[in-house]
Tab-separated table of C-alpha atoms in Angstrom:
chain	number	residue	atom	x	y	z
A	623	UNK	CA	81.022	74.226	46.505
A	624	UNK	CA	77.422	75.208	44.647
A	625	UNK	CA	75.440	73.913	47.873
A	626	UNK	CA	77.609	76.488	50.038
A	627	UNK	CA	76.768	79.386	47.779
A	628	UNK	CA	73.038	78.466	47.399
A	629	UNK	CA	72.828	78.369	51.362
A	630	UNK	CA	74.393	81.786	51.510
A	631	UNK	CA	71.908	83.502	48.818
A	632	UNK	CA	69.304	82.094	51.005
A	633	UNK	CA	70.556	84.194	54.124
A	634	UNK	CA	69.245	87.671	55.043
A	635	UNK	CA	71.658	90.236	54.011
A	636	UNK	CA	72.640	90.819	58.239
A	637	UNK	CA	72.959	86.943	58.583
A	638	UNK	CA	75.294	86.768	55.440
A	639	UNK	CA	77.589	89.480	56.816
A	640	UNK	CA	77.630	87.766	60.423
A	641	UNK	CA	78.824	84.442	58.886
A	642	UNK	CA	81.531	85.841	56.882
A	643	UNK	CA	82.604	87.562	59.753
A	644	UNK	CA	82.997	84.582	61.956
A	645	UNK	CA	86.458	84.384	62.572
A	646	UNK	CA	88.483	80.494	62.556
A	647	UNK	CA	91.854	79.954	61.959
A	648	UNK	CA	94.912	81.865	61.753
A	649	UNK	CA	94.232	85.983	61.554
A	650	UNK	CA	96.156	89.158	61.258
A	651	UNK	CA	95.657	91.607	63.734
A	652	UNK	CA	91.618	92.201	64.889
A	653	UNK	CA	90.545	95.353	66.578
A	654	UNK	CA	87.732	95.529	69.113
A	655	UNK	CA	85.679	98.532	69.379
A	656	UNK	CA	87.487	99.784	72.512
A	657	UNK	CA	90.830	99.556	70.428
A	658	UNK	CA	92.055	96.227	72.013
A	659	UNK	CA	94.003	94.514	69.158
A	660	UNK	CA	94.715	90.380	68.927
A	661	UNK	CA	96.880	88.554	66.699
A	662	UNK	CA	96.700	84.884	66.449
A	663	UNK	CA	94.390	81.814	66.112
A	664	UNK	CA	90.577	81.710	66.106
A	665	UNK	CA	87.928	79.003	66.810
A	666	UNK	CA	84.258	79.334	66.070
A	667	UNK	CA	84.922	83.377	66.629
A	668	UNK	CA	86.745	82.692	70.015
A	669	UNK	CA	90.544	83.496	70.553
A	670	UNK	CA	91.618	79.534	70.535
A	671	UNK	CA	95.285	78.859	69.970
A	672	UNK	CA	98.379	80.676	69.875
A	673	UNK	CA	97.834	84.629	69.916
A	674	UNK	CA	98.966	87.887	71.280
A	675	UNK	CA	96.538	90.513	73.062
A	676	UNK	CA	96.943	94.317	73.487
A	677	UNK	CA	94.941	96.169	75.813
A	678	UNK	CA	94.767	99.786	74.297
A	679	UNK	CA	93.707	101.573	77.700
A	680	UNK	CA	96.870	100.201	79.706
A	681	UNK	CA	99.012	99.135	77.050
A	682	UNK	CA	99.618	95.767	78.524
A	683	UNK	CA	100.486	92.513	76.572
A	684	UNK	CA	99.513	88.737	76.631
A	685	UNK	CA	101.445	86.324	74.383
A	686	UNK	CA	101.003	82.981	74.723
A	687	UNK	CA	97.849	80.036	74.800
A	688	UNK	CA	94.358	80.491	74.466
A	689	UNK	CA	91.190	78.047	74.801
A	690	UNK	CA	87.492	79.394	74.391
A	691	UNK	CA	88.276	83.183	74.405
A	692	UNK	CA	90.623	83.104	77.359
A	693	UNK	CA	94.241	82.927	78.491
A	694	UNK	CA	94.655	79.136	79.067
A	695	UNK	CA	98.001	77.354	78.961
A	696	UNK	CA	101.457	78.790	78.919
A	697	UNK	CA	101.993	82.702	78.835
A	698	UNK	CA	103.319	85.618	79.694
A	699	UNK	CA	101.933	89.040	80.803
A	700	UNK	CA	103.723	92.697	80.605
A	701	UNK	CA	102.652	96.026	81.451
A	702	UNK	CA	103.732	99.098	79.804
A	703	UNK	CA	105.660	101.374	81.896
A	704	UNK	CA	104.682	104.969	81.539
A	705	UNK	CA	107.566	106.893	82.541
A	706	UNK	CA	109.955	105.077	80.342
A	707	UNK	CA	107.584	103.554	77.522
A	708	UNK	CA	108.852	100.224	77.992
A	709	UNK	CA	107.485	96.705	78.494
A	710	UNK	CA	108.103	95.407	82.140
A	711	UNK	CA	107.548	91.336	82.357
A	712	UNK	CA	104.817	90.520	85.209
A	713	UNK	CA	104.097	87.148	85.150
A	714	UNK	CA	105.321	83.970	82.876
A	715	UNK	CA	103.755	80.699	83.361
A	716	UNK	CA	100.417	78.410	83.333
A	717	UNK	CA	97.027	79.998	82.981
A	718	UNK	CA	93.517	78.526	83.140
A	719	UNK	CA	90.135	80.316	82.397
A	720	UNK	CA	92.049	83.611	82.316
A	721	UNK	CA	93.612	83.464	85.626
A	722	UNK	CA	97.248	82.439	86.691
A	723	UNK	CA	96.857	78.883	87.502
A	724	UNK	CA	99.430	76.067	87.983
A	725	UNK	CA	102.929	76.820	87.638
A	726	UNK	CA	104.503	80.293	87.476
A	727	UNK	CA	106.667	83.417	88.340
A	728	UNK	CA	105.503	86.862	89.205
A	729	UNK	CA	107.580	89.889	89.278
A	730	UNK	CA	106.446	92.537	91.834
A	731	UNK	CA	107.205	96.231	91.391
A	732	UNK	CA	109.431	96.615	94.452
A	733	UNK	CA	111.616	93.949	92.765
A	734	UNK	CA	110.337	91.100	94.836
A	735	UNK	CA	109.868	87.621	93.362
A	736	UNK	CA	107.787	84.620	93.698
A	737	UNK	CA	107.977	81.368	91.847
A	738	UNK	CA	105.809	78.220	92.490
A	739	UNK	CA	102.216	77.078	92.462
A	740	UNK	CA	99.154	79.571	91.513
A	741	UNK	CA	95.565	78.511	91.939
A	742	UNK	CA	92.536	80.903	90.620
A	743	UNK	CA	94.872	84.001	90.080
A	744	UNK	CA	96.764	83.596	93.992
A	745	UNK	CA	99.451	81.958	95.507
A	746	UNK	CA	98.295	78.435	96.648
A	747	UNK	CA	100.546	75.450	96.954
A	748	UNK	CA	104.248	75.385	97.385
A	749	UNK	CA	106.310	78.525	96.570
A	750	UNK	CA	109.385	80.571	97.464
A	751	UNK	CA	108.975	84.327	97.693
A	752	UNK	CA	112.050	86.692	97.590
A	753	UNK	CA	111.373	89.970	99.388
A	754	UNK	CA	112.915	93.051	97.966
A	755	UNK	CA	114.389	93.619	101.598
A	756	UNK	CA	116.282	90.426	101.579
A	757	UNK	CA	114.233	87.829	103.577
A	758	UNK	CA	113.284	84.746	101.843
A	759	UNK	CA	110.252	82.231	102.380
A	760	UNK	CA	109.691	78.819	101.299
A	761	UNK	CA	106.889	76.679	101.952
A	762	UNK	CA	103.033	76.527	101.755
A	763	UNK	CA	100.719	79.149	100.438
A	764	UNK	CA	96.890	79.113	100.461
A	765	UNK	CA	95.206	82.269	99.093
A	766	UNK	CA	98.056	84.692	98.968
A	767	UNK	CA	98.791	83.698	102.589
A	768	UNK	CA	101.556	81.764	104.256
A	769	UNK	CA	99.807	78.814	105.111
A	770	UNK	CA	101.241	75.291	106.420
A	771	UNK	CA	104.687	74.425	106.799
A	772	UNK	CA	107.484	76.923	105.614
A	773	UNK	CA	110.649	78.216	106.586
A	774	UNK	CA	111.582	82.058	106.672
A	775	UNK	CA	115.080	83.388	106.535
A	776	UNK	CA	115.628	86.878	107.456
A	777	UNK	CA	117.953	89.265	106.076
A	778	UNK	CA	119.940	89.401	109.170
A	779	UNK	CA	120.529	85.681	109.166
A	780	UNK	CA	117.856	84.784	111.595
A	781	UNK	CA	115.252	82.091	110.207
A	782	UNK	CA	112.269	80.142	111.501
A	783	UNK	CA	110.846	77.162	110.359
A	784	UNK	CA	107.604	75.689	111.288
A	785	UNK	CA	103.928	76.198	111.083
A	786	UNK	CA	102.101	79.216	109.395
A	787	UNK	CA	98.283	80.230	109.330
A	788	UNK	CA	96.873	83.007	107.362
A	789	UNK	CA	100.332	84.644	106.757
A	790	UNK	CA	101.248	84.271	110.414
A	791	UNK	CA	103.413	81.600	112.678
A	792	UNK	CA	100.646	79.125	114.325
A	793	UNK	CA	101.760	75.971	115.875
A	794	UNK	CA	104.939	74.513	116.561
A	795	UNK	CA	108.208	76.158	115.172
A	796	UNK	CA	111.671	76.817	115.821
A	797	UNK	CA	113.346	80.275	115.607
A	798	UNK	CA	117.040	80.480	115.448
A	799	UNK	CA	118.663	83.797	116.707
A	800	UNK	CA	121.750	83.347	114.662
A	801	UNK	CA	123.060	86.603	115.535
A	802	UNK	CA	123.209	85.643	119.163
A	803	UNK	CA	123.558	81.715	118.863
A	804	UNK	CA	120.238	81.049	120.701
A	805	UNK	CA	117.684	78.627	119.870
A	806	UNK	CA	113.994	79.043	120.582
A	807	UNK	CA	111.525	76.221	120.310
A	808	UNK	CA	107.608	76.000	121.280
A	809	UNK	CA	104.226	77.151	120.449
A	810	UNK	CA	103.247	80.168	118.405
A	811	UNK	CA	99.770	81.951	118.125
A	812	UNK	CA	99.059	84.576	115.515
A	813	UNK	CA	102.943	85.335	115.149
A	814	UNK	CA	103.662	85.415	118.508
A	815	UNK	CA	105.491	82.897	120.659
A	816	UNK	CA	103.427	81.713	123.545
A	817	UNK	CA	105.187	78.884	125.174
A	818	UNK	CA	108.340	77.579	124.653
A	819	UNK	CA	111.942	76.793	125.735
A	820	UNK	CA	115.442	78.995	124.846
A	821	UNK	CA	118.788	77.247	124.547
A	822	UNK	CA	122.197	78.111	123.169
A	823	UNK	CA	122.779	77.150	119.645
A	824	UNK	CA	126.114	77.667	118.147
A	825	UNK	CA	126.870	80.651	120.688
A	826	UNK	CA	130.587	80.427	120.085
A	827	UNK	CA	130.642	81.122	116.747
A	828	UNK	CA	127.728	83.721	116.598
A	829	UNK	CA	128.492	87.552	115.440
A	830	UNK	CA	126.557	88.743	118.595
A	831	UNK	CA	126.728	86.235	121.308
A	832	UNK	CA	124.873	86.847	124.319
A	833	UNK	CA	127.137	87.729	127.400
A	834	UNK	CA	126.070	85.149	129.443
A	835	UNK	CA	125.459	81.567	128.419
A	836	UNK	CA	121.819	79.979	129.604
A	837	UNK	CA	121.914	78.184	132.789
A	838	UNK	CA	121.329	74.586	133.213
A	839	UNK	CA	118.011	74.159	133.878
A	840	UNK	CA	116.941	71.690	136.960
A	841	UNK	CA	114.244	70.048	138.241
A	842	UNK	CA	114.662	70.575	141.859
A	843	UNK	CA	110.859	70.580	142.566
A	844	UNK	CA	110.378	67.017	141.434
A	845	UNK	CA	113.886	65.995	142.853
A	846	UNK	CA	112.313	67.048	146.226
A	847	UNK	CA	109.419	65.371	145.924
A	848	UNK	CA	111.123	62.047	144.834
A	849	UNK	CA	113.331	62.250	147.933
A	850	UNK	CA	110.008	62.762	150.411
A	851	UNK	CA	108.269	60.019	148.891
A	852	UNK	CA	111.556	57.762	149.268
A	853	UNK	CA	111.825	58.833	152.943
A	854	UNK	CA	108.472	57.952	153.662
A	855	UNK	CA	108.580	54.343	151.967
A	856	UNK	CA	111.741	53.615	154.201
A	857	UNK	CA	109.480	54.886	157.373
A	858	UNK	CA	106.818	52.564	156.536
A	859	UNK	CA	109.207	49.586	155.879
A	860	UNK	CA	110.743	50.190	159.286
A	861	UNK	CA	107.539	50.364	161.020
A	862	UNK	CA	106.427	47.107	159.499
A	863	UNK	CA	109.570	45.412	160.658
A	864	UNK	CA	108.381	45.976	164.299
C-alpha cells in the first residue's frame, strides 16, 4: 500500500488525475461529453463485460455484452419512437466488433422480420424473412441479398424454389402456380424465366385452374427422321440381296 501511495505522489498532478480516472470493474452510470451514458463493467478504461448504453441524440439503447469498448457477444438494441416515447426492439442476437454478427433476429419498421445468420452487420448465411405483405423466404443470403439456394412463398400461394443471385432468381428453378395448378421448370436470368417447360400440377384442386389442360408434347420431327432412316436401311438391305 505504501509503495502505491509513494508512486502516486511521484506523478505530476494531471497524470495523477488521469490515473484516478481510469475505469475498471463495475461502475455506476458514466456520462460522456456528448450526453451518452453507460452503466456497467469496464476494463482498462474501456466498456468490457455486461453493460447498458443509451445514446442521447437518438434515445437508442443497447443492453448486453461488451468487449474492448465495442458491442461483442449477446445483446439487444432498441430505438425510441418519437411519437409515442416508447422503446421498440430492433435487433436481438449476437454481435462482433460493434456489428450484428452471428445468429440474430431483426424487426423492421414495416413489421417485416428477419431471423438467421449475420456477417459484419448484414444478412449473410442462412435465414428466414417474413415480409409485411405476407411473402416468406427461406434460404441463403449474401450481403443483404438472396444469394444461393432458397425458396420464396408468395402471399397468393405461388412459390419458387431454386437458385438466386444478387436478390434475383438466377439459374435452375421451379415455379409453382398453385392458383392455376401449373408448374414451370427451367432456367432463370436476372429474375426472368428464359427457357423451360410448363406442365399441369394439381390442376384439379387449384382455386383458379386454367380453362384447358396442357396438351401432351410429342416429338413428331424425331419420329419422322427415325422412320426415314429405317426405310433407307431396308432399301439398302434389299439392294444387297440382289
